[in-house]
Short mmCIF file of C-alpha atoms in Angstrom, two decimals:
data_model
loop_
_atom_site.label_atom_id
_atom_site.label_comp_id
_atom_site.label_asym_id
_atom_site.label_seq_id
_atom_site.Cartn_x
_atom_site.Cartn_y
_atom_site.Cartn_z
CA MET A 1 219.16 88.66 25.93
CA ALA A 2 219.69 91.76 23.83
CA LEU A 3 221.31 89.62 21.13
CA TYR A 4 218.22 87.40 20.85
CA PHE A 5 215.82 90.24 20.18
CA SER A 6 218.14 92.54 18.23
CA LEU A 7 218.65 89.80 15.62
CA ILE A 8 214.90 89.37 15.17
CA LEU A 9 214.08 93.09 15.20
CA HIS A 10 216.97 94.05 12.92
CA GLY A 11 216.01 91.47 10.31
CA MET A 12 212.35 92.48 10.30
CA SER A 13 213.01 96.22 10.06
CA ASP A 14 215.63 95.89 7.31
CA LEU A 15 213.32 93.68 5.29
CA PHE A 16 210.48 96.15 5.63
CA PHE A 17 212.34 99.32 4.72
CA LEU A 18 214.13 97.75 1.76
CA SER A 19 210.92 96.43 0.25
CA THR A 20 208.43 99.19 1.12
CA GLY A 21 209.38 101.78 -1.46
CA TYR A 22 209.59 99.48 -4.44
CA LEU A 23 206.48 97.51 -3.56
CA ARG A 24 204.34 100.58 -3.05
CA ALA A 25 205.49 102.13 -6.30
CA SER A 26 204.89 98.99 -8.36
CA CYS A 27 201.52 98.11 -6.81
CA MET A 28 200.12 101.65 -6.81
CA MET A 29 200.06 101.99 -10.59
CA GLU A 30 198.21 98.71 -11.07
CA SER A 31 195.85 99.39 -8.17
CA MET A 32 194.84 102.80 -9.58
CA GLU A 33 193.91 101.22 -12.90
CA LEU A 34 191.56 98.78 -11.14
CA LEU A 35 190.16 101.24 -8.61
CA ASN A 36 186.85 101.73 -10.43
CA GLN A 37 186.18 98.02 -10.74
CA SER A 38 183.86 96.20 -8.35
CA GLN A 39 185.59 95.18 -5.12
CA VAL A 40 185.27 91.85 -3.32
CA SER A 41 183.25 92.27 -0.11
CA GLU A 42 183.53 88.70 1.13
CA PHE A 43 185.52 85.50 0.69
CA ILE A 44 184.39 81.88 0.46
CA LEU A 45 186.34 79.32 2.48
CA LEU A 46 186.43 75.81 1.02
CA GLY A 47 187.20 74.19 4.38
CA LEU A 48 188.78 70.79 4.89
CA THR A 49 186.43 68.49 2.98
CA SER A 50 183.30 68.47 0.84
CA SER A 51 181.85 65.40 2.59
CA GLN A 52 179.01 66.35 4.93
CA ASP A 53 179.45 63.21 7.06
CA ILE A 54 183.13 63.97 7.63
CA GLU A 55 182.27 67.58 8.45
CA PHE A 56 179.85 66.48 11.20
CA LEU A 57 182.56 64.22 12.62
CA LEU A 58 185.10 67.08 12.50
CA PHE A 59 182.55 69.39 14.12
CA ALA A 60 182.29 67.11 17.15
CA LEU A 61 186.05 66.48 17.30
CA PHE A 62 187.14 70.11 16.94
CA SER A 63 184.48 71.29 19.40
CA VAL A 64 185.83 68.96 22.09
CA ILE A 65 189.44 69.92 21.32
CA TYR A 66 188.63 73.63 21.43
CA VAL A 67 186.84 73.41 24.79
CA VAL A 68 189.67 71.34 26.29
CA THR A 69 192.24 73.78 24.87
CA VAL A 70 190.58 76.83 26.41
CA LEU A 71 189.96 75.15 29.77
CA GLY A 72 193.46 73.59 29.88
CA ASN A 73 195.28 76.83 29.14
CA LEU A 74 192.97 78.77 31.46
CA LEU A 75 193.74 76.27 34.23
CA ILE A 76 197.47 76.84 33.73
CA ILE A 77 197.01 80.63 33.87
CA VAL A 78 194.94 80.46 37.06
CA THR A 79 197.33 77.95 38.67
CA VAL A 80 200.42 80.03 37.86
CA PHE A 81 199.04 83.31 39.12
CA LYS A 82 197.19 81.88 42.16
CA THR A 83 199.98 79.65 43.50
CA PRO A 84 202.80 81.41 45.42
CA ASN A 85 205.22 78.51 44.81
CA LEU A 86 204.94 79.11 41.05
CA ASN A 87 205.84 82.79 41.33
CA THR A 88 209.02 82.28 39.29
CA PRO A 89 210.17 83.59 35.89
CA MET A 90 209.68 80.23 34.17
CA TYR A 91 206.04 79.89 35.25
CA PHE A 92 205.35 83.58 34.63
CA LEU A 93 206.42 83.08 31.00
CA LEU A 94 204.49 79.79 30.85
CA GLY A 95 201.33 81.55 32.02
CA ASN A 96 201.72 84.15 29.28
CA LEU A 97 202.36 81.42 26.72
CA SER A 98 199.12 79.72 27.77
CA PHE A 99 197.24 83.00 27.30
CA VAL A 100 198.65 83.34 23.77
CA ASP A 101 197.80 79.69 23.00
CA MET A 102 194.25 80.18 24.24
CA THR A 103 193.87 83.28 22.07
CA LEU A 104 195.55 81.62 19.08
CA ALA A 105 193.06 78.77 19.32
CA SER A 106 190.17 81.26 19.43
CA PHE A 107 190.94 83.67 16.58
CA ALA A 108 189.54 81.36 13.87
CA THR A 109 188.51 78.04 15.44
CA PRO A 110 184.98 78.99 16.62
CA LYS A 111 184.03 80.26 13.15
CA MET A 112 185.66 77.26 11.52
CA ILE A 113 183.63 74.92 13.77
CA LEU A 114 180.41 76.73 12.88
CA ASN A 115 181.32 76.65 9.18
CA LEU A 116 181.44 72.86 9.35
CA LEU A 117 177.65 72.95 9.69
CA LYS A 118 177.16 75.33 6.76
CA LYS A 119 177.10 74.54 3.06
CA GLN A 120 178.58 77.91 2.10
CA LYS A 121 181.40 79.11 4.32
CA ILE A 122 181.52 82.89 3.93
CA ILE A 123 183.70 85.43 5.72
CA SER A 124 183.58 89.19 5.23
CA PHE A 125 186.52 91.15 3.80
CA ALA A 126 187.13 92.82 7.18
CA GLY A 127 186.75 89.51 9.01
CA CYS A 128 189.24 87.84 6.67
CA PHE A 129 191.96 90.42 7.25
CA THR A 130 191.22 90.49 10.97
CA GLN A 131 192.00 86.76 11.01
CA ILE A 132 195.23 87.38 9.09
CA PHE A 133 196.27 90.16 11.48
CA LEU A 134 195.56 88.07 14.60
CA LEU A 135 197.25 84.99 13.17
CA HIS A 136 200.53 86.79 12.53
CA LEU A 137 200.30 88.90 15.70
CA LEU A 138 199.80 85.89 17.97
CA GLY A 139 202.22 83.74 15.97
CA GLY A 140 204.91 86.41 16.32
CA VAL A 141 204.23 86.79 20.04
CA GLU A 142 204.51 83.03 20.60
CA MET A 143 207.79 82.84 18.68
CA VAL A 144 209.40 85.53 20.85
CA LEU A 145 207.92 84.03 24.04
CA LEU A 146 209.48 80.67 23.19
CA VAL A 147 212.82 82.43 22.67
CA SER A 148 212.32 84.15 26.05
CA MET A 149 211.63 80.80 27.72
CA ALA A 150 214.79 79.38 26.15
CA PHE A 151 216.75 82.34 27.52
CA ASP A 152 215.20 81.75 30.96
CA ARG A 153 216.27 78.08 30.93
CA TYR A 154 219.75 79.05 29.72
CA VAL A 155 220.25 81.44 32.63
CA ALA A 156 218.72 79.01 35.16
CA ILE A 157 220.96 76.11 34.11
CA CYS A 158 224.14 77.81 32.90
CA LYS A 159 224.23 80.75 35.38
CA PRO A 160 222.27 79.49 38.42
CA LEU A 161 223.95 81.82 40.94
CA HIS A 162 222.90 84.90 38.95
CA TYR A 163 219.46 83.60 37.92
CA MET A 164 217.22 85.73 40.16
CA THR A 165 219.41 88.78 39.55
CA ILE A 166 219.19 88.47 35.77
CA MET A 167 215.61 87.19 35.55
CA ASN A 168 214.07 89.71 37.93
CA LYS A 169 210.46 90.84 37.69
CA LYS A 170 211.23 93.85 35.49
CA VAL A 171 213.10 91.68 32.99
CA CYS A 172 210.24 89.16 32.85
CA VAL A 173 207.69 91.90 32.21
CA LEU A 174 210.02 93.43 29.61
CA LEU A 175 210.30 90.07 27.82
CA VAL A 176 206.51 89.74 27.63
CA VAL A 177 206.00 93.34 26.47
CA THR A 178 208.76 92.93 23.89
CA SER A 179 207.11 89.76 22.56
CA TRP A 180 203.84 91.64 21.99
CA LEU A 181 205.59 94.60 20.37
CA LEU A 182 207.56 92.35 18.01
CA GLY A 183 204.40 90.36 17.23
CA LEU A 184 202.63 93.62 16.39
CA LEU A 185 205.56 94.69 14.24
CA HIS A 186 205.65 91.33 12.46
CA SER A 187 201.94 91.50 11.64
CA GLY A 188 201.96 95.21 10.86
CA LEU A 189 204.72 94.88 8.28
CA GLN A 190 202.65 92.59 6.08
CA ILE A 191 199.00 93.62 6.44
CA PRO A 192 199.27 97.05 4.70
CA PHE A 193 200.61 95.44 1.50
CA ALA A 194 197.81 92.87 1.35
CA VAL A 195 194.83 94.95 2.45
CA ASN A 196 195.55 97.62 -0.19
CA LEU A 197 195.62 95.12 -3.05
CA PRO A 198 192.66 95.28 -5.46
CA PHE A 199 190.36 92.24 -5.09
CA CYS A 200 187.89 92.41 -7.96
CA GLY A 201 187.49 88.84 -9.17
CA PRO A 202 188.09 85.43 -7.54
CA ASN A 203 187.13 85.21 -3.87
CA VAL A 204 187.50 81.48 -3.05
CA VAL A 205 190.12 80.66 -0.40
CA ASP A 206 191.13 77.00 -0.36
CA SER A 207 191.63 76.77 3.39
CA ILE A 208 189.85 76.71 6.75
CA PHE A 209 190.64 80.36 7.48
CA CYS A 210 192.24 83.37 5.81
CA ASP A 211 196.01 83.50 5.55
CA LEU A 212 198.22 85.85 3.57
CA PRO A 213 199.69 83.50 0.93
CA LEU A 214 196.29 82.27 -0.24
CA VAL A 215 194.43 85.59 0.00
CA THR A 216 197.03 87.69 -1.81
CA LYS A 217 196.98 85.17 -4.65
CA LEU A 218 193.37 86.27 -5.35
CA ALA A 219 194.30 89.90 -6.06
CA CYS A 220 193.74 91.34 -9.55
CA VAL A 221 197.39 92.38 -9.91
CA ASP A 222 200.69 90.56 -10.00
CA THR A 223 201.52 89.82 -6.35
CA TYR A 224 204.86 88.12 -6.86
CA LEU A 225 206.75 90.78 -4.91
CA VAL A 226 204.19 90.76 -2.10
CA GLN A 227 204.52 86.99 -1.86
CA ILE A 228 208.29 87.36 -1.65
CA VAL A 229 207.86 89.76 1.28
CA ILE A 230 205.49 87.30 2.99
CA VAL A 231 207.95 84.44 2.58
CA ALA A 232 210.87 86.62 3.69
CA ASN A 233 209.01 88.04 6.69
CA SER A 234 207.14 85.02 8.04
CA GLY A 235 209.40 82.26 6.73
CA ILE A 236 212.78 83.71 7.59
CA ILE A 237 211.61 85.03 10.97
CA SER A 238 210.27 81.57 11.85
CA LEU A 239 213.45 79.90 10.66
CA SER A 240 215.77 82.36 12.42
CA CYS A 241 213.90 82.03 15.74
CA PHE A 242 213.97 78.25 15.37
CA ILE A 243 217.74 78.28 14.78
CA ILE A 244 218.30 80.57 17.79
CA LEU A 245 216.27 78.17 19.93
CA LEU A 246 218.19 75.13 18.69
CA ILE A 247 221.50 76.84 19.48
CA SER A 248 220.25 77.85 22.94
CA TYR A 249 219.07 74.38 23.87
CA SER A 250 222.24 72.82 22.46
CA LEU A 251 224.34 75.04 24.74
CA ILE A 252 222.15 74.04 27.68
CA LEU A 253 222.47 70.33 26.90
CA ILE A 254 226.27 70.69 26.72
CA THR A 255 226.30 72.52 30.06
CA ILE A 256 224.24 69.96 31.98
CA LYS A 257 226.77 67.23 31.21
CA ASN A 258 228.79 68.55 34.17
CA HIS A 259 225.80 68.39 36.55
CA SER A 260 224.96 65.57 38.94
CA PRO A 261 222.76 62.71 37.63
CA THR A 262 219.77 64.08 39.56
CA GLY A 263 220.31 67.58 38.17
CA GLN A 264 220.72 66.19 34.66
CA SER A 265 217.49 64.22 34.90
CA LYS A 266 215.48 67.25 36.09
CA ALA A 267 217.02 69.56 33.48
CA ARG A 268 216.46 67.06 30.65
CA SER A 269 212.82 66.61 31.68
CA THR A 270 212.20 70.37 31.53
CA LEU A 271 214.13 70.79 28.29
CA THR A 272 212.30 67.91 26.62
CA ALA A 273 208.99 69.66 27.21
CA HIS A 274 210.34 72.96 25.85
CA ILE A 275 211.98 71.43 22.79
CA THR A 276 208.86 69.39 21.97
CA VAL A 277 206.69 72.53 22.00
CA VAL A 278 209.24 74.41 19.86
CA ILE A 279 209.31 71.69 17.19
CA LEU A 280 205.51 71.32 17.14
CA PHE A 281 205.00 75.07 16.75
CA PHE A 282 207.81 76.01 14.36
CA GLY A 283 207.66 72.94 12.12
CA PRO A 284 204.35 73.78 10.40
CA CYS A 285 205.16 77.53 10.24
CA ILE A 286 208.48 76.97 8.51
CA PHE A 287 207.00 74.47 6.07
CA ILE A 288 204.11 76.74 5.05
CA TYR A 289 206.09 79.97 4.67
CA ILE A 290 209.41 78.72 3.37
CA TRP A 291 207.74 76.49 0.76
CA PRO A 292 204.43 78.28 0.06
CA PHE A 293 201.80 77.15 -2.47
CA SER A 294 203.38 73.69 -2.63
CA ASN A 295 200.56 71.38 -1.57
CA TYR A 296 197.22 72.78 -0.46
CA SER A 297 196.07 69.56 1.26
CA VAL A 298 199.28 69.47 3.33
CA ASP A 299 199.00 73.19 4.10
CA LYS A 300 195.42 72.67 5.32
CA PHE A 301 196.54 69.91 7.67
CA LEU A 302 199.40 72.07 8.99
CA ALA A 303 197.05 75.03 9.43
CA VAL A 304 194.77 72.84 11.57
CA PHE A 305 197.81 71.54 13.44
CA TYR A 306 199.26 74.86 14.59
CA THR A 307 195.92 76.60 15.27
CA ILE A 308 193.98 73.73 16.88
CA ILE A 309 196.32 70.88 17.84
CA THR A 310 199.41 72.77 19.08
CA PRO A 311 197.51 74.96 21.60
CA ILE A 312 196.08 71.85 23.28
CA LEU A 313 199.42 70.02 23.26
CA ASN A 314 201.20 72.81 25.14
CA PRO A 315 199.23 72.45 28.41
CA ILE A 316 199.38 68.65 28.15
CA ILE A 317 203.15 68.61 27.61
CA TYR A 318 203.96 71.21 30.27
CA THR A 319 201.65 69.75 32.93
CA LEU A 320 202.19 66.02 32.46
CA ARG A 321 205.97 66.43 32.56
CA ASN A 322 205.99 68.91 35.44
CA LYS A 323 205.50 67.64 39.00
CA GLU A 324 205.28 71.13 40.50
CA MET A 325 202.47 72.09 38.13
CA LYS A 326 200.53 68.87 38.77
CA ILE A 327 200.83 69.24 42.56
CA SER A 328 199.78 72.91 42.39
CA MET A 329 196.76 72.06 40.22
CA LYS A 330 195.65 69.37 42.68
CA LYS A 331 195.99 71.82 45.62
CA LEU A 332 194.05 74.47 43.71
CA TRP A 333 191.30 71.99 42.88
CA ARG A 334 191.05 70.83 46.52
CA ALA A 335 190.84 74.44 47.70
CA PHE A 336 188.08 75.08 45.16
CA VAL A 337 186.12 71.97 46.22
CA ASN A 338 186.50 72.82 49.93
CA SER A 339 185.28 76.38 49.34
CA ARG A 340 182.22 75.02 47.52
CA GLU A 341 181.47 72.63 50.36
CA ASP A 342 181.77 75.42 52.96
CA THR A 343 179.21 77.50 51.12
#
């Protein structure tokens, strides 16, 4: 477990300290020269399309998806923490993942839905960078949580006799706290560079919400080095976590070959759900940050995918492929209906 998080933390801290001094020195001189110029107070988001008819259709579609996403993830959270049978490390981590997904879907989606009804989609400077901060905070938290869930499955399948000893309550809480701390570190390493850039001219962001690569491009100074830091931080962290997860699940798949057919079937079913979520989440992130500024239309689609589509797929994938979760949800619903009838 220490190896998982030390690799991520070590890479992020080295990247930050190596780049901080040079970036601050090079950007400070240019920023001081532009300090007296008028500053941008708001940004204009172009959105997905200029067609009003399509925007009304997207408004209805995204509204339904958002409501289902929030209710679906909330149902998982309530089911996990209200059902004694689900009081296990795997479901504890799943409940926390659902909370992150619900928050990830909410940091920009409500405003984006409302913007679909507006001709001019405006966001304040503070609101723009708040979106950026939350995007990278929650994205970083989800990455580490997915690594934690892979570690949990590795211990459960490869070291079953020591599972409850290794994955005790303190370790589970530590994994969740660590994921939030690393997410905060991941976001905090990038925001200071971008927010201190001088924005005194263009303010049109060709996307549905604010993200670092597109916003930093609007600065009045050369942001090549800042963009390199963004790619190195977000892109390499996403790629390294993805590789760690692939290695973990490969080791698990090799291990279950020695299990009974019944055990193999159950393990494969669980792993399929985990691997599907990993690919759906990391795929768009790696594409956007490893190959930035390549194709804005593709980047827009991927941005919609990992902020709107992925959070709704997680509860669907984990519940439809999990008998325990489905049974627990049915029992919880019956208990709720019976309590309503009694009153």
